[in-house]
Coordinates of C-alpha atoms in Angstrom, one line a residue:
M25 CA 44.7 -41.6 -70.5
V26 CA 44.0 -40.2 -67.1
G27 CA 47.0 -38.4 -65.6
A28 CA 48.1 -38.6 -62.0
L29 CA 46.3 -36.5 -59.4
T30 CA 48.0 -33.3 -58.4
P31 CA 47.8 -32.2 -54.8
R32 CA 45.3 -29.4 -55.8
S33 CA 43.0 -31.8 -57.7
L34 CA 43.2 -34.3 -54.9
A35 CA 42.2 -31.7 -52.5
R36 CA 39.2 -30.8 -54.7
L37 CA 38.2 -34.4 -54.9
V38 CA 38.3 -34.8 -51.2
T39 CA 36.2 -31.7 -50.7
V40 CA 33.6 -32.9 -53.2
V41 CA 33.5 -36.4 -51.6
Y42 CA 33.2 -34.8 -48.1
A43 CA 30.3 -32.5 -49.3
A44 CA 28.5 -35.3 -50.9
T45 CA 28.9 -37.4 -47.7
L46 CA 27.6 -34.5 -45.6
I47 CA 24.5 -34.0 -47.9
L48 CA 23.8 -37.8 -47.8
A49 CA 24.1 -37.7 -44.0
V50 CA 21.7 -34.9 -43.8
I51 CA 19.2 -36.7 -46.1
V52 CA 19.5 -39.9 -44.2
F53 CA 19.8 -38.8 -40.6
Q54 CA 18.0 -35.4 -40.6
P55 CA 14.8 -35.5 -38.5
G56 CA 11.6 -33.9 -39.9
C57 CA 11.0 -30.2 -40.3
V58 CA 10.7 -27.8 -37.4
S59 CA 6.9 -27.3 -37.3
L60 CA 5.2 -24.3 -35.7
V61 CA 1.5 -24.3 -35.0
V62 CA 0.1 -20.7 -34.9
W63 CA -3.3 -19.9 -33.5
A64 CA -4.3 -16.6 -35.2
S65 CA -7.3 -14.4 -34.6
V66 CA -10.1 -14.4 -37.2
E67 CA -9.5 -11.1 -38.9
K68 CA -5.9 -11.7 -39.7
S69 CA -5.6 -15.5 -40.0
D70 CA -6.0 -15.6 -43.8
L71 CA -3.4 -12.9 -44.3
L72 CA -0.9 -14.5 -41.9
R73 CA -1.4 -17.8 -43.7
E74 CA -0.4 -16.2 -47.0
V75 CA 2.6 -14.5 -45.4
A76 CA 3.7 -17.8 -43.8
A77 CA 3.4 -19.6 -47.2
R78 CA 5.6 -17.1 -48.9
Y79 CA 8.1 -17.2 -46.0
E80 CA 8.3 -21.0 -46.4
Q81 CA 9.2 -20.5 -50.1
T82 CA 12.4 -18.7 -48.9
R83 CA 13.4 -22.1 -47.4
P84 CA 14.0 -21.0 -43.8
S85 CA 15.9 -23.6 -41.7
E86 CA 17.2 -24.3 -38.3
D87 CA 20.4 -26.5 -38.1
L88 CA 19.6 -27.7 -41.7
R89 CA 16.1 -28.6 -40.7
C90 CA 13.4 -27.0 -42.8
V91 CA 10.7 -24.8 -41.1
K92 CA 7.0 -25.3 -41.6
I93 CA 4.4 -23.0 -40.2
D94 CA 0.7 -24.0 -39.8
V95 CA -1.5 -21.0 -39.3
Q96 CA -4.9 -21.9 -37.9
R97 CA -7.9 -19.6 -37.5
V98 CA -9.0 -19.7 -33.9
A99 CA -11.2 -16.9 -32.4
S100 CA -9.4 -15.1 -29.6
G101 CA -12.0 -16.0 -27.0
D102 CA -12.1 -19.6 -28.0
A103 CA -8.3 -19.9 -27.8
E104 CA -8.2 -18.3 -24.4
D105 CA -10.9 -20.7 -23.1
M106 CA -9.0 -23.7 -24.4
L107 CA -5.7 -22.5 -23.0
A108 CA -7.4 -21.7 -19.7
R109 CA -8.7 -25.3 -19.4
S110 CA -5.6 -27.0 -20.7
G111 CA -2.9 -28.6 -18.5
G112 CA -0.4 -26.2 -19.8
T113 CA 1.3 -28.9 -21.9
P114 CA 1.8 -29.2 -25.7
G115 CA -0.2 -31.6 -27.9
A116 CA -3.2 -30.0 -29.3
M117 CA -2.1 -26.6 -28.1
P118 CA -0.3 -24.0 -30.2
D119 CA 3.4 -23.1 -30.2
I120 CA 2.5 -19.5 -31.0
W121 CA -0.7 -17.7 -30.1
S122 CA -1.6 -14.4 -31.8
P123 CA -5.0 -13.2 -30.4
A124 CA -6.3 -9.9 -31.6
A125 CA -5.3 -8.2 -28.3
S126 CA -3.1 -8.8 -25.3
T127 CA -6.3 -8.4 -23.3
W128 CA -6.8 -12.1 -23.8
V129 CA -3.4 -12.9 -22.5
R130 CA -4.3 -11.0 -19.3
L131 CA -7.6 -12.8 -19.1
L132 CA -5.8 -16.2 -19.5
E133 CA -3.6 -15.3 -16.5
R134 CA -6.6 -14.5 -14.4
H135 CA -8.8 -17.5 -15.4
R136 CA -6.0 -20.0 -14.7
A137 CA -5.4 -18.4 -11.3
I138 CA -9.2 -18.7 -10.5
A139 CA -9.1 -22.3 -11.5
G140 CA -6.0 -22.9 -9.4
A141 CA -4.1 -24.0 -12.5
P142 CA -0.4 -23.3 -13.0
A143 CA 0.3 -20.0 -14.8
I144 CA 1.1 -20.1 -18.5
I145 CA 3.9 -17.6 -18.7
P146 CA 4.8 -16.8 -22.3
V147 CA 8.4 -17.1 -23.4
S148 CA 7.9 -13.8 -25.3
E149 CA 5.1 -11.4 -26.3
T150 CA 5.6 -8.8 -29.0
R151 CA 3.0 -7.0 -31.0
I152 CA 3.0 -7.5 -34.8
L153 CA 0.3 -5.0 -35.9
Q154 CA -2.5 -2.8 -34.4
S155 CA -6.1 -1.8 -35.0
P156 CA -8.0 0.4 -32.6
L157 CA -11.7 -0.1 -31.6
V158 CA -14.0 2.3 -33.3
I159 CA -17.7 2.9 -33.5
A160 CA -18.6 2.3 -37.2
M161 CA -21.6 4.1 -38.4
P162 CA -23.3 4.5 -41.8
E163 CA -22.0 7.9 -43.0
P164 CA -25.4 9.8 -43.0
M165 CA -26.0 8.8 -39.4
A166 CA -22.5 9.9 -38.4
V167 CA -23.0 13.2 -40.2
A168 CA -26.2 13.7 -38.2
L169 CA -24.1 13.5 -35.0
G170 CA -21.6 16.1 -36.4
W171 CA -19.0 13.8 -38.0
P172 CA -16.3 14.5 -39.1
R173 CA -15.8 17.9 -37.5
A174 CA -17.5 17.5 -34.1
E175 CA -16.1 15.3 -31.4
I176 CA -18.5 12.4 -30.7
S177 CA -18.2 10.7 -27.4
W178 CA -19.1 7.3 -25.9
K179 CA -21.6 9.3 -23.8
D180 CA -23.3 10.6 -27.0
I181 CA -23.6 7.1 -28.4
F182 CA -24.8 5.6 -25.2
A183 CA -27.3 8.4 -24.5
L184 CA -28.8 7.9 -28.0
A185 CA -28.9 4.2 -27.6
R186 CA -30.7 4.4 -24.3
D187 CA -33.3 7.0 -25.5
P188 CA -36.6 5.3 -26.4
V189 CA -37.3 7.8 -29.2
G190 CA -33.9 7.2 -30.7
W191 CA -33.1 9.2 -33.9
S192 CA -36.1 11.5 -33.4
T193 CA -33.9 13.5 -31.0
R194 CA -31.6 14.2 -34.0
V195 CA -34.5 15.1 -36.4
H196 CA -34.5 11.8 -38.1
P197 CA -37.5 9.9 -36.9
E198 CA -37.5 7.8 -40.1
W199 CA -34.4 6.0 -38.8
G200 CA -36.3 4.7 -35.7
R201 CA -34.6 3.6 -32.6
F202 CA -30.8 3.8 -32.3
K203 CA -29.7 0.2 -33.0
L204 CA -26.3 -1.0 -31.7
A205 CA -24.5 -4.1 -32.9
K206 CA -21.9 -5.8 -30.6
T207 CA -20.1 -9.1 -30.8
N208 CA -20.1 -11.6 -28.0
P209 CA -17.4 -10.5 -25.4
L210 CA -16.8 -14.2 -24.5
I211 CA -15.4 -14.8 -28.0
S212 CA -14.7 -11.6 -29.8
T213 CA -12.2 -8.9 -29.1
S214 CA -14.3 -6.0 -30.3
G215 CA -17.2 -7.2 -28.1
L216 CA -14.9 -7.5 -25.1
H217 CA -13.3 -4.1 -25.7
A218 CA -16.8 -2.5 -26.2
L219 CA -17.9 -4.1 -23.0
A220 CA -14.8 -2.8 -21.2
A221 CA -15.4 0.7 -22.6
T222 CA -19.0 0.6 -21.4
Y223 CA -17.8 -0.2 -17.9
V224 CA -15.3 2.6 -18.0
M225 CA -18.0 5.0 -19.0
S226 CA -20.3 3.9 -16.3
G227 CA -18.1 5.7 -13.8
G228 CA -19.0 3.3 -11.0
P229 CA -16.7 1.9 -8.3
S230 CA -17.1 -1.7 -9.3
I231 CA -19.1 -4.0 -11.6
Q232 CA -21.3 -5.1 -8.6
D233 CA -22.5 -1.5 -8.0
P234 CA -26.3 -1.3 -8.8
Q235 CA -25.9 1.9 -10.8
V236 CA -23.1 0.4 -12.9
V237 CA -25.3 -2.7 -13.6
A238 CA -28.3 -0.5 -14.5
F239 CA -26.2 1.6 -16.9
M240 CA -24.7 -1.4 -18.6
K241 CA -28.0 -3.1 -18.9
S242 CA -29.6 0.0 -20.4
V243 CA -26.9 0.1 -23.1
E244 CA -27.3 -3.6 -23.9
E245 CA -31.0 -3.1 -24.4
S246 CA -30.3 -1.2 -27.6
V247 CA -28.4 -4.1 -29.1
V248 CA -29.9 -5.5 -32.4
H249 CA -28.4 -8.9 -31.7
Y250 CA -25.0 -10.4 -30.8
S251 CA -22.7 -12.5 -32.9
N252 CA -19.4 -14.3 -32.6
T253 CA -17.9 -12.2 -35.4
V254 CA -18.4 -8.7 -36.8
S255 CA -18.8 -10.2 -40.3
S256 CA -22.3 -11.4 -39.4
F257 CA -23.4 -7.8 -39.0
L258 CA -21.5 -6.6 -42.1
L259 CA -23.0 -9.2 -44.3
N260 CA -26.5 -8.2 -43.2
L261 CA -25.6 -4.6 -43.7
A262 CA -24.3 -5.3 -47.2
E263 CA -27.6 -7.1 -48.0
S264 CA -29.6 -4.1 -46.7
D265 CA -27.4 -1.7 -48.7
A266 CA -28.0 -3.7 -51.9
R267 CA -31.7 -3.0 -51.5
G268 CA -31.2 0.7 -50.6
Q269 CA -32.0 0.1 -47.0
A270 CA -28.6 0.5 -45.3
L271 CA -30.0 3.0 -42.7
S272 CA -32.7 0.6 -41.5
Y273 CA -30.6 -2.3 -40.2
V274 CA -28.1 -0.9 -37.7
S275 CA -27.0 2.5 -36.4
A276 CA -23.6 1.6 -35.1
I277 CA -21.2 -1.4 -34.8
A278 CA -18.4 -1.7 -32.3
M279 CA -15.5 -3.1 -34.4
A280 CA -11.9 -2.8 -35.4
E281 CA -10.8 0.1 -37.6
K282 CA -9.5 -2.3 -40.2
E283 CA -12.9 -3.9 -40.7
V284 CA -14.4 -0.5 -41.7
W285 CA -12.0 -0.3 -44.6
D286 CA -12.7 -3.9 -45.5
Y287 CA -16.4 -3.3 -45.6
N288 CA -16.1 -0.2 -47.8
Q289 CA -13.9 -2.2 -50.2
G290 CA -16.8 -4.8 -50.7
N291 CA -15.2 -7.2 -48.2
P292 CA -17.6 -7.7 -45.3
E293 CA -16.0 -11.0 -44.2
S294 CA -12.4 -9.5 -44.0
K295 CA -11.1 -12.0 -46.5
T296 CA -7.8 -11.4 -48.4
R297 CA -9.8 -10.2 -51.4
P298 CA -13.1 -8.4 -51.8
T299 CA -16.1 -10.6 -52.4
R300 CA -18.6 -8.1 -53.7
L301 CA -19.0 -4.5 -55.0
P302 CA -18.4 -1.6 -52.6
P303 CA -21.5 -0.5 -50.8
E304 CA -23.5 2.6 -51.8
T305 CA -23.6 3.8 -48.2
K306 CA -20.2 3.6 -46.6
L307 CA -19.3 3.1 -43.0
V308 CA -17.2 5.7 -41.3
A309 CA -15.0 5.3 -38.2
V310 CA -16.0 7.3 -35.2
H311 CA -13.3 7.6 -32.6
P312 CA -14.9 8.4 -29.2
S313 CA -13.5 11.5 -27.7
E314 CA -13.0 10.0 -24.2
G315 CA -10.7 7.3 -25.7
T316 CA -10.9 3.7 -26.8
L317 CA -9.1 0.4 -26.6
L318 CA -6.4 -1.0 -28.9
A319 CA -6.2 -4.4 -30.5
D320 CA -2.4 -4.8 -30.4
H321 CA -2.2 -8.3 -31.9
P322 CA 0.6 -9.9 -29.8
F323 CA 2.8 -12.7 -31.0
V324 CA 3.0 -15.0 -28.0
V325 CA 5.5 -17.9 -27.9
M326 CA 4.1 -20.4 -25.5
P327 CA 6.2 -21.7 -22.5
W328 CA 6.0 -25.4 -23.6
V329 CA 8.1 -24.5 -26.6
A330 CA 11.3 -25.9 -25.0
D331 CA 13.0 -27.1 -28.1
E332 CA 15.7 -24.6 -28.9
Q333 CA 15.3 -25.0 -32.7
K334 CA 11.6 -24.2 -32.4
R335 CA 12.3 -21.2 -30.3
R336 CA 14.8 -19.9 -32.8
A337 CA 12.3 -20.6 -35.7
A338 CA 9.6 -18.7 -33.8
G339 CA 12.0 -15.8 -33.3
H340 CA 13.0 -15.7 -37.0
F341 CA 9.3 -15.8 -38.1
L342 CA 8.6 -12.9 -35.7
D343 CA 11.5 -11.0 -37.2
H344 CA 10.0 -11.7 -40.6
L345 CA 6.5 -10.4 -39.6
R346 CA 8.1 -7.2 -38.2
S347 CA 10.3 -6.7 -41.2
D348 CA 9.6 -3.5 -43.3
A349 CA 8.2 -5.5 -46.3
V350 CA 5.7 -7.5 -44.2
Q351 CA 4.7 -4.4 -42.1
Q352 CA 4.0 -2.6 -45.4
E353 CA 1.8 -5.5 -46.5
F354 CA -0.2 -5.3 -43.2
M355 CA -0.6 -1.5 -43.6
S356 CA -1.7 -2.0 -47.3
V357 CA -4.9 -3.6 -46.0
A358 CA -5.6 -1.0 -43.3
F359 CA -3.9 -2.5 -40.3
R360 CA -1.6 -0.2 -38.4
G361 CA 2.0 -1.3 -38.1
A362 CA 3.5 -2.7 -35.0
R363 CA 4.5 0.8 -33.8
G364 CA 1.2 2.4 -34.9
E365 CA 2.3 3.5 -38.4
T366 CA -0.4 3.9 -41.0
G367 CA -0.4 3.2 -44.8
K368 CA -2.2 4.6 -47.8
P369 CA -5.6 2.9 -47.0
I370 CA -5.9 5.0 -43.8
D371 CA -3.8 8.0 -44.9
E372 CA -5.9 8.6 -48.0
S373 CA -9.3 7.5 -46.7
T374 CA -12.1 10.0 -46.0
E375 CA -13.8 7.4 -43.8
L376 CA -10.8 6.8 -41.5
N377 CA -8.5 9.2 -39.7
R378 CA -4.8 8.6 -39.3
F379 CA -4.5 11.2 -36.5
K380 CA -7.1 9.4 -34.3
P381 CA -7.5 8.0 -31.7
S382 CA -5.4 10.3 -29.6
I383 CA -6.4 8.8 -26.3
Y384 CA -6.4 5.1 -25.3
F385 CA -8.0 3.8 -22.1
A386 CA -5.6 2.2 -19.6
P387 CA -6.1 -1.6 -19.8
L388 CA -8.3 -2.9 -17.0
D389 CA -6.4 -5.0 -14.5
P390 CA -6.9 -8.8 -15.0
R391 CA -9.2 -9.2 -12.0
T392 CA -11.6 -6.4 -13.0
L393 CA -11.5 -7.4 -16.6
A394 CA -12.5 -11.0 -15.7
E395 CA -15.3 -9.7 -13.5
V396 CA -16.7 -7.4 -16.2
Q397 CA -16.6 -10.2 -18.8
S398 CA -18.2 -12.8 -16.5
S399 CA -21.0 -10.4 -15.4
W400 CA -22.1 -9.9 -19.0
S401 CA -24.6 -12.7 -18.9
S402 CA -26.5 -11.0 -16.1
Y403 CA -27.3 -7.8 -18.1
R404 CA -27.0 -8.8 -21.7
K405 CA -30.2 -8.4 -23.8
R406 CA -32.5 -11.3 -23.2
A407 CA -33.7 -13.6 -26.0
Q408 CA -37.0 -15.1 -27.2
V409 CA -35.9 -18.0 -29.3
L410 CA -37.6 -20.9 -31.1
L411 CA -35.3 -23.8 -31.8
M412 CA -36.2 -25.9 -34.8
L413 CA -34.3 -29.2 -35.1
D414 CA -34.6 -31.4 -38.1
S415 CA -35.3 -34.9 -36.9
G416 CA -36.2 -36.6 -40.2
L417 CA -35.0 -40.1 -41.1
S418 CA -32.0 -38.7 -42.9
M419 CA -30.7 -37.6 -39.5
A420 CA -30.2 -41.2 -38.6
D421 CA -27.0 -41.4 -40.7
R422 CA -23.9 -42.2 -38.8
I423 CA -20.9 -39.9 -38.7
A424 CA -17.5 -41.6 -39.0
P425 CA -15.5 -42.3 -37.0
A426 CA -18.1 -41.8 -34.3
V427 CA -20.8 -44.3 -33.8
A428 CA -23.4 -41.6 -33.0
S429 CA -25.9 -40.5 -35.6
K430 CA -26.2 -36.9 -36.9
L431 CA -29.3 -36.5 -34.7
D432 CA -27.5 -37.7 -31.6
L433 CA -24.6 -35.3 -32.2
A434 CA -27.0 -32.4 -32.8
K435 CA -29.0 -33.3 -29.7
D436 CA -25.9 -33.4 -27.5
A437 CA -24.7 -30.0 -28.9
W438 CA -28.1 -28.3 -28.3
T439 CA -28.2 -29.7 -24.8
A440 CA -24.8 -28.3 -24.0
A441 CA -25.7 -25.0 -25.6
L442 CA -28.6 -24.5 -23.3
D443 CA -26.1 -23.8 -20.6
S444 CA -25.2 -20.6 -22.5
L445 CA -28.7 -19.3 -22.0
V446 CA -30.0 -17.8 -18.8
S447 CA -33.1 -18.6 -16.8
D448 CA -35.1 -15.6 -18.0
D449 CA -34.5 -16.2 -21.7
D450 CA -37.6 -17.5 -23.4
V451 CA -37.0 -20.7 -25.4
G452 CA -39.2 -23.2 -27.3
L453 CA -38.4 -26.3 -29.2
W454 CA -39.9 -27.8 -32.4
A455 CA -38.9 -31.0 -34.1
L456 CA -39.3 -31.2 -37.9
A457 CA -40.2 -34.8 -38.5
G458 CA -40.6 -35.0 -42.2
I459 CA -43.4 -32.6 -43.2
E460 CA -44.8 -32.7 -39.7
R461 CA -43.9 -30.0 -37.1
R462 CA -43.8 -31.5 -33.6
K463 CA -44.2 -28.6 -31.1
L464 CA -42.4 -30.2 -28.2
V465 CA -41.9 -27.2 -25.8
D466 CA -43.8 -24.0 -26.0
V467 CA -41.8 -20.7 -26.0
G468 CA -41.5 -19.7 -22.3
P469 CA -39.0 -18.9 -19.6
L470 CA -36.1 -21.4 -19.5
R471 CA -36.1 -21.4 -15.7
D472 CA -39.5 -23.3 -15.9
Q473 CA -38.6 -25.7 -18.6
R474 CA -34.9 -26.3 -18.8
G475 CA -35.4 -29.9 -17.6
T476 CA -38.3 -30.4 -20.1
M477 CA -36.1 -29.2 -22.9
R478 CA -33.3 -31.6 -22.0
T479 CA -35.8 -34.5 -21.7
E480 CA -37.5 -33.8 -25.0
L481 CA -34.1 -33.4 -26.8
A482 CA -32.9 -36.7 -25.3
A483 CA -36.1 -38.5 -26.5
L484 CA -35.9 -37.4 -30.1
T485 CA -35.6 -40.2 -32.6
P486 CA -35.4 -40.0 -36.4
R487 CA -38.8 -40.1 -38.1
G488 CA -40.6 -38.9 -41.1
S489 CA -39.5 -38.3 -44.7
G490 CA -39.5 -35.0 -46.6
K491 CA -38.6 -31.6 -45.3
A492 CA -41.2 -28.7 -45.1
L493 CA -38.5 -26.1 -44.3
Y494 CA -40.1 -23.1 -45.8
S495 CA -43.5 -23.7 -44.1
A496 CA -41.8 -24.3 -40.8
I497 CA -39.9 -21.1 -40.9
T498 CA -43.0 -19.1 -42.0
E499 CA -45.0 -20.6 -39.1
G500 CA -42.2 -20.1 -36.6
V501 CA -41.7 -16.5 -37.5
A502 CA -45.5 -15.9 -37.4
L503 CA -45.6 -17.4 -33.9
L504 CA -42.9 -15.1 -32.5
R505 CA -44.4 -12.0 -34.3
Q506 CA -47.6 -12.6 -32.3
R507 CA -45.7 -12.5 -29.1
F508 CA -43.0 -10.1 -30.2
A509 CA -41.0 -8.6 -27.3
R510 CA -39.2 -5.3 -28.0
D511 CA -36.9 -5.8 -25.1
R512 CA -35.6 -9.2 -26.4
I513 CA -33.8 -10.6 -29.4
N514 CA -36.6 -12.5 -31.2
A515 CA -35.3 -15.3 -33.3
V516 CA -35.9 -18.6 -35.0
V517 CA -33.0 -21.0 -35.3
L518 CA -33.3 -23.8 -37.9
L519 CA -30.9 -26.8 -38.1
T520 CA -31.4 -29.1 -41.1
D521 CA -29.4 -31.7 -43.1
G522 CA -31.4 -31.3 -46.3
R523 CA -33.5 -29.1 -48.5
N524 CA -37.1 -28.1 -48.8
D525 CA -39.1 -30.6 -50.8
D526 CA -42.6 -29.7 -49.5
V527 CA -44.9 -29.7 -52.6
A528 CA -47.3 -27.4 -50.6
N529 CA -44.7 -24.7 -50.3
T530 CA -42.0 -24.5 -52.9
S531 CA -41.4 -20.8 -53.3
L532 CA -38.1 -19.6 -51.7
V533 CA -38.7 -16.2 -53.3
D534 CA -41.9 -15.7 -51.4
L535 CA -40.2 -16.7 -48.1
L536 CA -37.3 -14.3 -48.7
R537 CA -39.7 -11.5 -49.6
A538 CA -41.8 -12.0 -46.5
L539 CA -38.7 -12.1 -44.2
Q540 CA -37.3 -9.0 -45.9
A541 CA -40.6 -7.1 -45.5
Q542 CA -40.5 -7.2 -41.7
A543 CA -40.1 -3.8 -40.0
E544 CA -36.6 -3.5 -38.4
D545 CA -38.0 -2.4 -35.1
A546 CA -40.3 -5.5 -34.9
R547 CA -38.2 -8.1 -36.7
V548 CA -38.0 -11.8 -35.9
R549 CA -34.5 -12.8 -37.0
V550 CA -33.8 -16.2 -38.7
F551 CA -30.6 -18.1 -38.1
T552 CA -29.9 -21.2 -40.1
I553 CA -27.4 -24.1 -39.8
A554 CA -26.5 -26.3 -42.8
Y555 CA -25.8 -29.7 -41.3
G556 CA -23.9 -32.2 -43.4
P557 CA -23.0 -32.2 -47.1
A558 CA -26.6 -32.7 -48.4
A559 CA -27.9 -29.5 -46.8
D560 CA -29.1 -26.8 -49.1
R561 CA -26.4 -24.4 -48.2
D562 CA -27.3 -21.7 -50.7
A563 CA -31.0 -21.5 -49.8
L564 CA -30.2 -21.6 -46.0
E565 CA -27.7 -18.8 -46.4
R566 CA -30.2 -16.7 -48.4
I567 CA -32.9 -17.3 -45.8
A568 CA -30.5 -16.1 -43.0
R569 CA -29.6 -13.0 -44.9
A570 CA -33.2 -12.1 -45.6
G571 CA -34.1 -12.8 -42.0
R572 CA -31.2 -10.5 -40.8
G573 CA -29.8 -13.3 -38.7
A574 CA -26.7 -15.4 -39.6
F575 CA -25.8 -18.5 -41.5
Y576 CA -23.7 -21.3 -40.0
D577 CA -21.9 -23.9 -42.0
A578 CA -21.7 -27.4 -40.5
T579 CA -21.4 -29.3 -43.8
D580 CA -18.6 -31.1 -41.9
P581 CA -20.9 -32.6 -39.2
G582 CA -17.9 -33.0 -36.9
V583 CA -17.9 -29.3 -36.1
I584 CA -21.5 -29.2 -35.0
N585 CA -20.7 -28.4 -31.3
R586 CA -18.8 -25.3 -32.2
V587 CA -21.3 -24.2 -34.8
I588 CA -24.2 -24.5 -32.4
R589 CA -22.2 -22.7 -29.8
D590 CA -21.5 -19.9 -32.3
A591 CA -25.2 -19.7 -33.2
V592 CA -26.2 -19.4 -29.5
S593 CA -23.7 -16.6 -29.1
S594 CA -26.0 -14.4 -31.1
F595 CA -28.4 -14.2 -28.2

């Protein structure tokens, strides 16, 4: 028999009922989670995604609303470009932007002012980690310059890069010319910072000064080729190292300190885990004696984040990223902490130096920085490029939800990409129609045939079955070798949606061997694009590595515009 309720038990019952009602109300009436979209730079996006996933497991909330964080990998230059062209409103834009350096935030300010667009003034901007720009060199080459005891300067590097006899001046003629690798400053932070450092070292009054232009052009002439990411160079270097040829590919790469450690761990793509064995010839970080620039990785809350819960959620996530535990995690993979602290990977490394750099260049003002970046196209190393576009019948397939075919999308992307090339680049166009190679435009100055290129691209229709890819690459490389230009980046670019099925040439091994056998100082590079899920991704990647170019993955055909843009950024 149930007894009468006492005042205490009645109070407990009321409390339980109230709590249950409150929980039910939260379940029924609570809106969705507080969602934060974070655009993170390439070298840290995977790490931030892991940190965010673990943070979500702690069940963070704002006013009883759960918090979800979507970390998206967006190259710093790409993000700045999209933000510069946006209306300054939410939608497809991020709530938080974390480029590799606040340099991009200053550029955004300038580019929007030039366009007459309203300023995007961040709610807050706080650095979460650091990594200085270094000159990474194969250890024997750095030792030849006096590393680690001697001070090595930008002037030393640039003088060697500009000297036509190269390493002969350092008693190593077997290493050939001094070969510099730099990423595209329109996309990549290390490329932008290396460009800014070159300008500082030119000593001129302005970027328009003829002596400044001549100096910067002479430095660019030593460039092996460009890329949108450092990993393209490091993958090629790893392949060369595996064949005992690490000293033949490149002499120096402008890159972040953290990427030196990654490469030496067997992680040339800066993933969260190594992907191969450590190299035989390690890279060392040279800190130029005059100073360098810092990638300070800001955490920028965008001004359109007006919702108070979102702002608080962003602030709490920032606090988490700057907490001791997460800072230690960053330092455990060779980033420096938000205040410049170092961890074991740097402290105990013989290839890195915790006490350097001791000098940082003052940031260029936004106006000068924008002028230096925009002037790059006028003095970058010129290209001699043969474009090979698969136009076989398989390219007639439609891509949902678009009504356009794969070929139509590729044609549009290549047509747009021509705008990234300059009039004195030499460019040619072949269409691979089945086993037939249709030589539509001879390699020549783009100024004379830009219109012809556009017309021929527009007229392409799917035709021909079969794909003679190996023969096409062999013939294209041979053509450029006959007209090889030492002062240009000589390259073949192949886009295909399939695999080689030419009965007359079936040997991938022979093709790889021929590409690898080229002399580094007279190399025609090969860049490949796997287009659609049926493309032979493995073979195309191996061809690009053997050709010391880069492989681009467009197995999702919807990203073809970005992929072709990235490929063209190598020239």
